[in-house]
Amino acid sequence: MVGLESRDGIDKGGRGLPASFPPVVKSGMAWTGKQVGETSDYIVKLDSQDIAELEEALESFKSLGLDGDAISRDNFTLARLGPRLEEVRWQVHEGRGFGLVRGLQVEKYGVEDLTMLYLGIQCYVGNEYGRQDAKGNMLVHIIADDSSEEKAAHQRHSTGSIVSGH
């Protein structure tokens, strides 16, 4: 339950909101940064068995000779990790609105394998891939680009500092 406060915690008294807007929002998706900071139950930490299962699913999928956009639960089987990702799915769609999966060592994989691993995890969380930009890209890579002040300040798909895969 969240009242009408700004992100800085100062009550704005609902100014600027329609009169019909409720003074209190009762939903799992109504939370403050402080509330999220007090818990870590939204994080799925991959262990060595999860990683092994993901790598096995990746190799099995690659043996099919399909493009990455064909990844589904039917051809990227995660019997052990799948139920935990189902919980993430529920949290995203019915609970707090987000989840976090940690523990994949991105430097261990090439770009194609890493992309397929991301898509394999994602197919358990959502049944469609979301567009990331007006061009219709489903997956974008954030890169360090400080070749100009303008590019370094652009935070959509580039940044002025090194960003690990996420």
Tab-separated table of N, CA and C in Angstrom:
chain	number	residue	atom	x	y	z
A	1	MET	N	0.852	-1.159	0.000
A	1	MET	CA	0.000	0.000	0.000
A	1	MET	C	0.906	1.232	0.000
A	2	VAL	N	0.640	2.138	-0.909
A	2	VAL	CA	1.457	3.333	-1.048
A	2	VAL	C	0.549	4.544	-1.083
A	3	GLY	N	0.897	5.561	-0.282
A	3	GLY	CA	0.156	6.813	-0.302
A	3	GLY	C	0.705	7.743	-1.357
A	4	LEU	N	0.146	8.902	-1.463
A	4	LEU	CA	0.542	9.863	-2.487
A	4	LEU	C	1.786	10.614	-2.061
A	5	GLU	N	2.918	9.978	-2.236
A	5	GLU	CA	4.198	10.601	-1.935
A	5	GLU	C	5.022	10.651	-3.202
A	6	SER	N	5.907	11.612	-3.258
A	6	SER	CA	6.832	11.653	-4.386
A	6	SER	C	7.964	10.681	-4.104
A	7	ARG	N	8.850	10.504	-5.075
A	7	ARG	CA	9.979	9.598	-4.878
A	7	ARG	C	10.878	10.051	-3.731
A	8	ASP	N	10.896	11.347	-3.443
A	8	ASP	CA	11.768	11.819	-2.366
A	8	ASP	C	11.104	11.715	-0.994
A	9	GLY	N	9.882	11.132	-0.946
A	9	GLY	CA	9.217	10.913	0.325
A	9	GLY	C	8.436	12.101	0.843
A	10	ILE	N	8.384	13.188	0.096
A	10	ILE	CA	7.642	14.366	0.538
A	10	ILE	C	6.211	14.259	0.039
A	11	ASP	N	5.254	14.326	0.952
A	11	ASP	CA	3.846	14.221	0.589
A	11	ASP	C	3.452	15.419	-0.261
A	12	LYS	N	2.982	15.144	-1.452
A	12	LYS	CA	2.557	16.213	-2.362
A	12	LYS	C	1.055	16.452	-2.274
A	13	GLY	N	0.372	15.674	-1.419
A	13	GLY	CA	-1.051	15.886	-1.226
A	13	GLY	C	-1.885	15.594	-2.460
A	14	GLY	N	-1.356	14.852	-3.387
A	14	GLY	CA	-2.118	14.487	-4.566
A	14	GLY	C	-2.241	15.585	-5.596
A	15	ARG	N	-1.532	16.692	-5.431
A	15	ARG	CA	-1.611	17.784	-6.405
A	15	ARG	C	-1.213	17.304	-7.784
A	16	GLY	N	-1.986	17.711	-8.773
A	16	GLY	CA	-1.695	17.347	-10.141
A	16	GLY	C	-2.329	16.035	-10.563
A	17	LEU	N	-2.955	15.334	-9.640
A	17	LEU	CA	-3.619	14.082	-9.976
A	17	LEU	C	-5.113	14.327	-10.146
A	18	PRO	N	-5.778	13.535	-10.980
A	18	PRO	CA	-7.228	13.690	-11.138
A	18	PRO	C	-7.938	13.445	-9.813
A	19	ALA	N	-9.072	14.092	-9.610
A	19	ALA	CA	-9.830	13.936	-8.369
A	19	ALA	C	-10.231	12.482	-8.144
A	20	SER	N	-10.382	11.728	-9.210
A	20	SER	CA	-10.795	10.328	-9.090
A	20	SER	C	-9.649	9.398	-8.693
A	21	PHE	N	-8.416	9.921	-8.675
A	21	PHE	CA	-7.267	9.085	-8.318
A	21	PHE	C	-7.352	8.740	-6.841
A	22	PRO	N	-7.188	7.450	-6.495
A	22	PRO	CA	-7.322	7.062	-5.085
A	22	PRO	C	-6.188	7.628	-4.228
A	23	PRO	N	-6.491	7.996	-2.987
A	23	PRO	CA	-5.450	8.529	-2.101
A	23	PRO	C	-4.446	7.463	-1.670
A	24	VAL	N	-4.856	6.201	-1.717
A	24	VAL	CA	-3.982	5.088	-1.365
A	24	VAL	C	-4.143	4.015	-2.437
A	25	VAL	N	-3.025	3.486	-2.907
A	25	VAL	CA	-3.051	2.415	-3.896
A	25	VAL	C	-2.709	1.113	-3.179
A	26	LYS	N	-3.622	0.154	-3.247
A	26	LYS	CA	-3.414	-1.139	-2.597
A	26	LYS	C	-3.123	-2.168	-3.675
A	27	SER	N	-1.864	-2.475	-3.846
A	27	SER	CA	-1.439	-3.426	-4.864
A	27	SER	C	-0.019	-3.858	-4.559
A	28	GLY	N	0.301	-5.091	-4.916
A	28	GLY	CA	1.678	-5.549	-4.780
A	28	GLY	C	2.630	-4.737	-5.632
A	29	MET	N	2.074	-4.114	-6.690
A	29	MET	CA	2.901	-3.305	-7.584
A	29	MET	C	3.070	-1.874	-7.084
A	30	ALA	N	2.453	-1.553	-5.974
A	30	ALA	CA	2.606	-0.224	-5.378
A	30	ALA	C	3.630	-0.342	-4.252
A	31	TRP	N	4.820	0.125	-4.498
A	31	TRP	CA	5.900	0.016	-3.528
A	31	TRP	C	6.790	1.248	-3.639
A	32	THR	N	7.586	1.439	-2.631
A	32	THR	CA	8.559	2.529	-2.647
A	32	THR	C	9.960	1.934	-2.744
A	33	GLY	N	10.904	2.754	-3.138
A	33	GLY	CA	12.290	2.307	-3.192
A	33	GLY	C	12.770	1.828	-1.836
A	34	LYS	N	12.330	2.484	-0.787
A	34	LYS	CA	12.719	2.090	0.568
A	34	LYS	C	12.219	0.682	0.877
A	35	GLN	N	10.961	0.403	0.507
A	35	GLN	CA	10.410	-0.926	0.756
A	35	GLN	C	11.193	-1.998	-0.004
A	36	VAL	N	11.518	-1.734	-1.243
A	36	VAL	CA	12.268	-2.700	-2.044
A	36	VAL	C	13.664	-2.882	-1.465
A	37	GLY	N	14.268	-1.805	-0.981
A	37	GLY	CA	15.609	-1.874	-0.414
A	37	GLY	C	15.688	-2.676	0.865
A	38	GLU	N	14.547	-2.900	1.511
A	38	GLU	CA	14.518	-3.631	2.771
A	38	GLU	C	14.388	-5.141	2.583
A	39	THR	N	14.288	-5.595	1.343
A	39	THR	CA	14.121	-7.023	1.078
A	39	THR	C	14.951	-7.437	-0.129
A	40	SER	N	15.202	-8.708	-0.238
A	40	SER	CA	15.888	-9.221	-1.428
A	40	SER	C	15.146	-10.432	-1.979
A	41	ASP	N	13.896	-10.615	-1.549
A	41	ASP	CA	13.151	-11.800	-1.973
A	41	ASP	C	12.760	-11.776	-3.445
A	42	TYR	N	13.034	-10.700	-4.135
A	42	TYR	CA	12.753	-10.610	-5.569
A	42	TYR	C	13.936	-11.116	-6.402
A	43	ILE	N	15.020	-11.499	-5.756
A	43	ILE	CA	16.230	-11.938	-6.454
A	43	ILE	C	16.297	-13.464	-6.499
A	44	VAL	N	16.462	-14.010	-7.701
A	44	VAL	CA	16.733	-15.436	-7.879
A	44	VAL	C	18.231	-15.554	-8.117
A	45	LYS	N	18.918	-16.225	-7.206
A	45	LYS	CA	20.366	-16.408	-7.335
A	45	LYS	C	20.632	-17.781	-7.945
A	46	LEU	N	21.228	-17.767	-9.126
A	46	LEU	CA	21.545	-19.017	-9.806
A	46	LEU	C	22.717	-19.702	-9.114
A	47	ASP	N	22.566	-20.996	-8.851
A	47	ASP	CA	23.674	-21.760	-8.277
A	47	ASP	C	24.298	-22.627	-9.371
A	48	SER	N	25.288	-23.426	-9.013
A	48	SER	CA	26.012	-24.217	-10.018
A	48	SER	C	25.101	-25.211	-10.732
A	49	GLN	N	24.114	-25.765	-10.036
A	49	GLN	CA	23.172	-26.684	-10.679
A	49	GLN	C	22.283	-25.945	-11.685
A	50	ASP	N	21.871	-24.731	-11.344
A	50	ASP	CA	21.073	-23.919	-12.269
A	50	ASP	C	21.875	-23.607	-13.524
A	51	ILE	N	23.135	-23.232	-13.337
A	51	ILE	CA	24.002	-22.894	-14.474
A	51	ILE	C	24.191	-24.120	-15.360
A	52	ALA	N	24.437	-25.274	-14.742
A	52	ALA	CA	24.609	-26.509	-15.516
A	52	ALA	C	23.343	-26.827	-16.306
A	53	GLU	N	22.190	-26.642	-15.693
A	53	GLU	CA	20.929	-26.902	-16.388
A	53	GLU	C	20.729	-25.929	-17.548
A	54	LEU	N	21.051	-24.667	-17.339
A	54	LEU	CA	20.950	-23.675	-18.412
A	54	LEU	C	21.881	-24.024	-19.569
A	55	GLU	N	23.103	-24.415	-19.249
A	55	GLU	CA	24.064	-24.767	-20.302
A	55	GLU	C	23.625	-26.017	-21.063
A	56	GLU	N	23.044	-26.972	-20.355
A	56	GLU	CA	22.526	-28.178	-21.016
A	56	GLU	C	21.359	-27.814	-21.940
A	57	ALA	N	20.463	-26.961	-21.473
A	57	ALA	CA	19.332	-26.517	-22.300
A	57	ALA	C	19.834	-25.750	-23.516
A	58	LEU	N	20.869	-24.935	-23.334
A	58	LEU	CA	21.456	-24.181	-24.443
A	58	LEU	C	22.007	-25.132	-25.504
A	59	GLU	N	22.798	-26.101	-25.085
A	59	GLU	CA	23.386	-27.043	-26.042
A	59	GLU	C	22.303	-27.846	-26.753
A	60	SER	N	21.282	-28.251	-26.023
A	60	SER	CA	20.177	-28.994	-26.625
A	60	SER	C	19.455	-28.135	-27.663
A	61	PHE	N	19.210	-26.874	-27.322
A	61	PHE	CA	18.541	-25.975	-28.269
A	61	PHE	C	19.407	-25.755	-29.507
A	62	LYS	N	20.685	-25.522	-29.302
A	62	LYS	CA	21.585	-25.286	-30.443
A	62	LYS	C	21.619	-26.489	-31.386
A	63	SER	N	21.483	-27.685	-30.847
A	63	SER	CA	21.509	-28.888	-31.690
A	63	SER	C	20.299	-28.964	-32.622
A	64	LEU	N	19.261	-28.192	-32.333
A	64	LEU	CA	18.066	-28.176	-33.180
A	64	LEU	C	18.263	-27.337	-34.440
A	65	GLY	N	19.283	-26.474	-34.441
A	65	GLY	CA	19.561	-25.641	-35.605
A	65	GLY	C	18.560	-24.522	-35.819
A	66	LEU	N	17.868	-24.110	-34.766
A	66	LEU	CA	16.864	-23.043	-34.859
A	66	LEU	C	17.465	-21.694	-34.503
A	67	ASP	N	16.813	-20.628	-34.956
A	67	ASP	CA	17.204	-19.279	-34.553
A	67	ASP	C	16.758	-19.031	-33.116
A	68	GLY	N	17.421	-18.105	-32.450
A	68	GLY	CA	17.123	-17.794	-31.056
A	68	GLY	C	15.689	-17.388	-30.798
A	69	ASP	N	15.044	-16.745	-31.783
A	69	ASP	CA	13.667	-16.303	-31.547
A	69	ASP	C	12.681	-17.470	-31.504
A	70	ALA	N	13.162	-18.690	-31.764
A	70	ALA	CA	12.311	-19.882	-31.677
A	70	ALA	C	12.386	-20.541	-30.297
A	71	ILE	N	13.178	-19.989	-29.394
A	71	ILE	CA	13.301	-20.566	-28.051
A	71	ILE	C	11.951	-20.521	-27.349
A	72	SER	N	11.610	-21.654	-26.738
A	72	SER	CA	10.367	-21.753	-25.966
A	72	SER	C	10.597	-22.739	-24.824
A	73	ARG	N	9.623	-22.853	-23.966
A	73	ARG	CA	9.722	-23.824	-22.875
A	73	ARG	C	9.802	-25.251	-23.407
A	74	ASP	N	9.232	-25.468	-24.579
A	74	ASP	CA	9.236	-26.810	-25.159
A	74	ASP	C	10.622	-27.244	-25.624
A	75	ASN	N	11.457	-26.292	-26.044
A	75	ASN	CA	12.775	-26.669	-26.561
A	75	ASN	C	13.930	-26.100	-25.731
A	76	PHE	N	13.609	-25.476	-24.609
A	76	PHE	CA	14.623	-24.973	-23.679
A	76	PHE	C	14.162	-25.398	-22.279
A	77	THR	N	14.282	-26.685	-22.016
A	77	THR	CA	13.708	-27.281	-20.816
A	77	THR	C	14.552	-26.989	-19.576
A	78	LEU	N	13.879	-26.450	-18.563
A	78	LEU	CA	14.528	-26.148	-17.282
A	78	LEU	C	13.688	-26.765	-16.162
A	79	ALA	N	13.822	-28.081	-15.971
A	79	ALA	CA	12.994	-28.792	-14.993
A	79	ALA	C	13.238	-28.311	-13.564
A	80	ARG	N	14.461	-27.999	-13.227
A	80	ARG	CA	14.798	-27.567	-11.864
A	80	ARG	C	14.590	-26.067	-11.686
A	81	LEU	N	15.143	-25.267	-12.596
A	81	LEU	CA	15.074	-23.809	-12.484
A	81	LEU	C	13.710	-23.267	-12.910
A	82	GLY	N	13.042	-23.961	-13.808
A	82	GLY	CA	11.765	-23.490	-14.345
A	82	GLY	C	10.755	-23.060	-13.288
A	83	PRO	N	10.502	-23.872	-12.251
A	83	PRO	CA	9.538	-23.460	-11.227
A	83	PRO	C	9.936	-22.168	-10.498
A	84	ARG	N	11.221	-21.946	-10.309
A	84	ARG	CA	11.664	-20.693	-9.672
A	84	ARG	C	11.425	-19.513	-10.606
A	85	LEU	N	11.620	-19.744	-11.908
A	85	LEU	CA	11.341	-18.685	-12.881
A	85	LEU	C	9.840	-18.442	-13.003
A	86	GLU	N	9.036	-19.477	-12.753
A	86	GLU	CA	7.574	-19.300	-12.712
A	86	GLU	C	7.202	-18.327	-11.593
A	87	GLU	N	7.903	-18.398	-10.482
A	87	GLU	CA	7.652	-17.450	-9.384
A	87	GLU	C	8.011	-16.033	-9.820
A	88	VAL	N	9.116	-15.893	-10.545
A	88	VAL	CA	9.475	-14.575	-11.083
A	88	VAL	C	8.362	-14.098	-12.009
A	89	ARG	N	7.869	-15.005	-12.859
A	89	ARG	CA	6.774	-14.662	-13.776
A	89	ARG	C	5.577	-14.123	-12.993
A	90	TRP	N	5.193	-14.834	-11.932
A	90	TRP	CA	4.053	-14.397	-11.134
A	90	TRP	C	4.324	-13.019	-10.532
A	91	GLN	N	5.514	-12.826	-9.990
A	91	GLN	CA	5.851	-11.535	-9.392
A	91	GLN	C	5.798	-10.409	-10.422
A	92	VAL	N	6.258	-10.674	-11.638
A	92	VAL	CA	6.249	-9.648	-12.685
A	92	VAL	C	4.823	-9.288	-13.080
A	93	HIS	N	3.977	-10.287	-13.264
A	93	HIS	CA	2.642	-10.049	-13.804
A	93	HIS	C	1.571	-9.821	-12.745
A	94	GLU	N	1.743	-10.373	-11.555
A	94	GLU	CA	0.707	-10.287	-10.526
A	94	GLU	C	1.199	-9.691	-9.208
A	95	GLY	N	2.487	-9.753	-8.970
A	95	GLY	CA	3.046	-9.312	-7.695
A	95	GLY	C	3.592	-7.907	-7.750
A	96	ARG	N	4.880	-7.758	-7.450
A	96	ARG	CA	5.471	-6.423	-7.328
A	96	ARG	C	5.793	-5.782	-8.670
A	97	GLY	N	5.764	-6.550	-9.759
A	97	GLY	CA	5.981	-5.970	-11.085
A	97	GLY	C	7.383	-6.147	-11.637
A	98	PHE	N	8.262	-6.779	-10.895
A	98	PHE	CA	9.626	-7.004	-11.376
A	98	PHE	C	10.259	-8.159	-10.616
A	99	GLY	N	11.344	-8.658	-11.156
A	99	GLY	CA	12.153	-9.687	-10.523
A	99	GLY	C	13.573	-9.535	-11.036
A	100	LEU	N	14.498	-10.234	-10.434
A	100	LEU	CA	15.902	-10.130	-10.817
A	100	LEU	C	16.533	-11.517	-10.748
A	101	VAL	N	17.211	-11.898	-11.826
A	101	VAL	CA	17.930	-13.171	-11.866
A	101	VAL	C	19.415	-12.840	-11.885
A	102	ARG	N	20.156	-13.391	-10.930
A	102	ARG	CA	21.593	-13.117	-10.815
A	102	ARG	C	22.397	-14.405	-10.833
A	103	GLY	N	23.640	-14.287	-11.268
A	103	GLY	CA	24.561	-15.399	-11.149
A	103	GLY	C	25.094	-15.933	-12.457
A	104	LEU	N	24.592	-15.440	-13.577
A	104	LEU	CA	25.110	-15.868	-14.868
A	104	LEU	C	26.395	-15.097	-15.132
A	105	GLN	N	27.485	-15.799	-15.317
A	105	GLN	CA	28.779	-15.147	-15.551
A	105	GLN	C	28.875	-14.790	-17.029
A	106	VAL	N	28.523	-13.553	-17.359
A	106	VAL	CA	28.393	-13.142	-18.758
A	106	VAL	C	29.703	-13.251	-19.533
A	107	GLU	N	30.826	-13.082	-18.863
A	107	GLU	CA	32.115	-13.135	-19.556
A	107	GLU	C	32.470	-14.553	-20.012
A	108	LYS	N	31.756	-15.533	-19.531
A	108	LYS	CA	32.013	-16.939	-19.857
A	108	LYS	C	31.461	-17.334	-21.234
A	109	TYR	N	30.548	-16.525	-21.785
A	109	TYR	CA	29.826	-16.906	-22.993
A	109	TYR	C	30.054	-15.908	-24.123
A	110	GLY	N	29.950	-16.407	-25.339
A	110	GLY	CA	29.956	-15.532	-26.500
A	110	GLY	C	28.613	-14.821	-26.604
A	111	VAL	N	28.543	-13.816	-27.460
A	111	VAL	CA	27.328	-13.007	-27.595
A	111	VAL	C	26.120	-13.862	-27.976
A	112	GLU	N	26.274	-14.763	-28.934
A	112	GLU	CA	25.138	-15.582	-29.373
A	112	GLU	C	24.653	-16.509	-28.266
A	113	ASP	N	25.573	-17.187	-27.593
A	113	ASP	CA	25.169	-18.081	-26.508
A	113	ASP	C	24.529	-17.297	-25.372
A	114	LEU	N	25.099	-16.170	-25.030
A	114	LEU	CA	24.543	-15.356	-23.957
A	114	LEU	C	23.138	-14.878	-24.314
A	115	THR	N	22.948	-14.470	-25.558
A	115	THR	CA	21.624	-14.040	-26.002
A	115	THR	C	20.627	-15.188	-25.883
A	116	MET	N	21.026	-16.378	-26.301
A	116	MET	CA	20.119	-17.532	-26.203
A	116	MET	C	19.835	-17.896	-24.745
A	117	LEU	N	20.818	-17.751	-23.877
A	117	LEU	CA	20.574	-17.996	-22.453
A	117	LEU	C	19.564	-16.995	-21.903
A	118	TYR	N	19.720	-15.720	-22.254
A	118	TYR	CA	18.761	-14.698	-21.821
A	118	TYR	C	17.364	-15.026	-22.334
A	119	LEU	N	17.268	-15.394	-23.612
A	119	LEU	CA	15.968	-15.721	-24.194
A	119	LEU	C	15.380	-16.970	-23.550
A	120	GLY	N	16.225	-17.934	-23.214
A	120	GLY	CA	15.757	-19.143	-22.548
A	120	GLY	C	15.191	-18.855	-21.170
A	121	ILE	N	15.858	-18.003	-20.424
A	121	ILE	CA	15.340	-17.591	-19.112
A	121	ILE	C	14.052	-16.806	-19.300
A	122	GLN	N	14.063	-15.891	-20.250
A	122	GLN	CA	12.915	-15.018	-20.480
A	122	GLN	C	11.658	-15.787	-20.865
A	123	CYS	N	11.789	-16.881	-21.607
A	123	CYS	CA	10.584	-17.589	-22.052
A	123	CYS	C	9.817	-18.195	-20.878
A	124	TYR	N	10.436	-18.294	-19.717
A	124	TYR	CA	9.733	-18.757	-18.521
A	124	TYR	C	9.075	-17.603	-17.770
A	125	VAL	N	9.512	-16.394	-18.044
A	125	VAL	CA	8.990	-15.222	-17.334
A	125	VAL	C	7.872	-14.547	-18.123
A	126	GLY	N	8.021	-14.453	-19.420
A	126	GLY	CA	7.012	-13.823	-20.266
A	126	GLY	C	6.851	-14.608	-21.544
A	127	ASN	N	5.660	-14.569	-22.115
A	127	ASN	CA	5.436	-15.355	-23.324
A	127	ASN	C	5.650	-14.558	-24.602
A	128	GLU	N	5.981	-13.289	-24.480
A	128	GLU	CA	6.274	-12.462	-25.643
A	128	GLU	C	7.499	-11.617	-25.342
A	129	TYR	N	8.213	-11.276	-26.394
A	129	TYR	CA	9.377	-10.421	-26.238
A	129	TYR	C	8.933	-8.982	-26.416
A	130	GLY	N	9.325	-8.109	-25.521
A	130	GLY	CA	8.944	-6.708	-25.593
A	130	GLY	C	9.863	-5.911	-26.486
A	131	ARG	N	9.286	-4.958	-27.179
A	131	ARG	CA	10.085	-4.057	-28.008
A	131	ARG	C	10.851	-3.108	-27.107
A	132	GLN	N	12.116	-2.909	-27.409
A	132	GLN	CA	12.964	-2.020	-26.625
A	132	GLN	C	13.049	-0.624	-27.214
A	133	ASP	N	12.683	-0.489	-28.493
A	133	ASP	CA	12.786	0.820	-29.126
A	133	ASP	C	11.844	0.918	-30.316
A	134	ALA	N	11.807	2.084	-30.938
A	134	ALA	CA	10.906	2.338	-32.060
A	134	ALA	C	11.245	1.496	-33.282
A	135	LYS	N	12.461	0.987	-33.363
A	135	LYS	CA	12.859	0.151	-34.497
A	135	LYS	C	12.336	-1.281	-34.366
A	136	GLY	N	11.770	-1.612	-33.223
A	136	GLY	CA	11.253	-2.959	-33.011
A	136	GLY	C	12.266	-3.936	-32.453
A	137	ASN	N	13.450	-3.463	-32.064
A	137	ASN	CA	14.455	-4.351	-31.480
A	137	ASN	C	13.913	-4.973	-30.198
A	138	MET	N	14.117	-6.269	-30.081
A	138	MET	CA	13.645	-6.988	-28.904
A	138	MET	C	14.708	-7.073	-27.812
A	139	LEU	N	15.947	-6.957	-28.212
A	139	LEU	CA	17.060	-7.054	-27.275
A	139	LEU	C	18.089	-6.029	-27.696
A	140	VAL	N	18.546	-5.247	-26.759
A	140	VAL	CA	19.567	-4.251	-27.071
A	140	VAL	C	20.740	-4.452	-26.126
A	141	HIS	N	21.891	-4.065	-26.577
A	141	HIS	CA	23.092	-4.149	-25.761
A	141	HIS	C	23.489	-2.737	-25.373
A	142	ILE	N	23.719	-2.523	-24.099
A	142	ILE	CA	24.162	-1.223	-23.615
A	142	ILE	C	25.680	-1.222	-23.689
A	143	ILE	N	26.214	-0.229	-24.355
A	143	ILE	CA	27.660	-0.178	-24.571
A	143	ILE	C	28.227	1.127	-24.042
A	144	ALA	N	29.486	1.097	-23.697
A	144	ALA	CA	30.164	2.323	-23.291
A	144	ALA	C	30.506	3.110	-24.552
A	145	ASP	N	30.051	4.353	-24.621
A	145	ASP	CA	30.325	5.195	-25.787
A	145	ASP	C	30.558	6.617	-25.305
A	146	ASP	N	31.811	6.963	-25.110
A	146	ASP	CA	32.133	8.319	-24.676
A	146	ASP	C	32.849	9.076	-25.791
A	147	SER	N	32.489	8.747	-27.040
A	147	SER	CA	33.133	9.389	-28.186
A	147	SER	C	32.728	10.850	-28.330
A	148	SER	N	31.655	11.242	-27.661
A	148	SER	CA	31.255	12.647	-27.642
A	148	SER	C	30.473	12.893	-26.357
A	149	GLU	N	30.356	14.162	-25.967
A	149	GLU	CA	29.582	14.480	-24.764
A	149	GLU	C	28.141	14.035	-24.917
A	150	GLU	N	27.594	14.251	-26.112
A	150	GLU	CA	26.200	13.877	-26.360
A	150	GLU	C	26.000	12.370	-26.206
A	151	LYS	N	26.876	11.583	-26.794
A	151	LYS	CA	26.743	10.133	-26.706
A	151	LYS	C	26.995	9.637	-25.285
A	152	ALA	N	27.935	10.219	-24.588
A	152	ALA	CA	28.221	9.804	-23.214
A	152	ALA	C	27.041	10.101	-22.298
A	153	ALA	N	26.288	11.158	-22.585
A	153	ALA	CA	25.147	11.536	-21.755
A	153	ALA	C	23.890	10.754	-22.112
A	154	HIS	N	23.868	10.108	-23.269
A	154	HIS	CA	22.693	9.365	-23.725
A	154	HIS	C	22.590	8.070	-22.934
A	155	GLN	N	21.532	7.897	-22.183
A	155	GLN	CA	21.423	6.746	-21.291
A	155	GLN	C	20.516	5.635	-21.812
A	156	ARG	N	20.022	5.724	-23.035
A	156	ARG	CA	19.108	4.698	-23.518
A	156	ARG	C	19.840	3.401	-23.866
A	157	HIS	N	20.751	3.449	-24.813
A	157	HIS	CA	21.447	2.236	-25.221
A	157	HIS	C	22.953	2.377	-25.142
A	158	SER	N	23.414	3.471	-24.592
A	158	SER	CA	24.848	3.624	-24.407
A	158	SER	C	25.084	4.373	-23.111
A	159	THR	N	26.281	4.289	-22.642
A	159	THR	CA	26.627	4.951	-21.401
A	159	THR	C	28.085	5.370	-21.476
A	160	GLY	N	28.471	6.284	-20.640
A	160	GLY	CA	29.848	6.745	-20.627
A	160	GLY	C	30.762	5.841	-19.830
A	161	SER	N	30.208	4.795	-19.218
A	161	SER	CA	31.036	3.896	-18.422
A	161	SER	C	30.781	2.453	-18.841
A	162	ILE	N	31.641	1.573	-18.405
A	162	ILE	CA	31.509	0.161	-18.744
A	162	ILE	C	30.340	-0.430	-17.966
A	163	VAL	N	29.482	-1.159	-18.676
A	163	VAL	CA	28.321	-1.798	-18.070
A	163	VAL	C	28.392	-3.283	-18.390
A	164	SER	N	28.363	-4.117	-17.366
A	164	SER	CA	28.383	-5.558	-17.625
A	164	SER	C	27.031	-5.987	-18.167
A	165	GLY	N	26.990	-7.162	-18.786
A	165	GLY	CA	25.737	-7.667	-19.346
A	165	GLY	C	24.646	-7.729	-18.294
A	166	HIS	N	23.455	-7.365	-18.681
A	166	HIS	CA	22.323	-7.410	-17.763
A	166	HIS	C	21.026	-7.414	-18.529
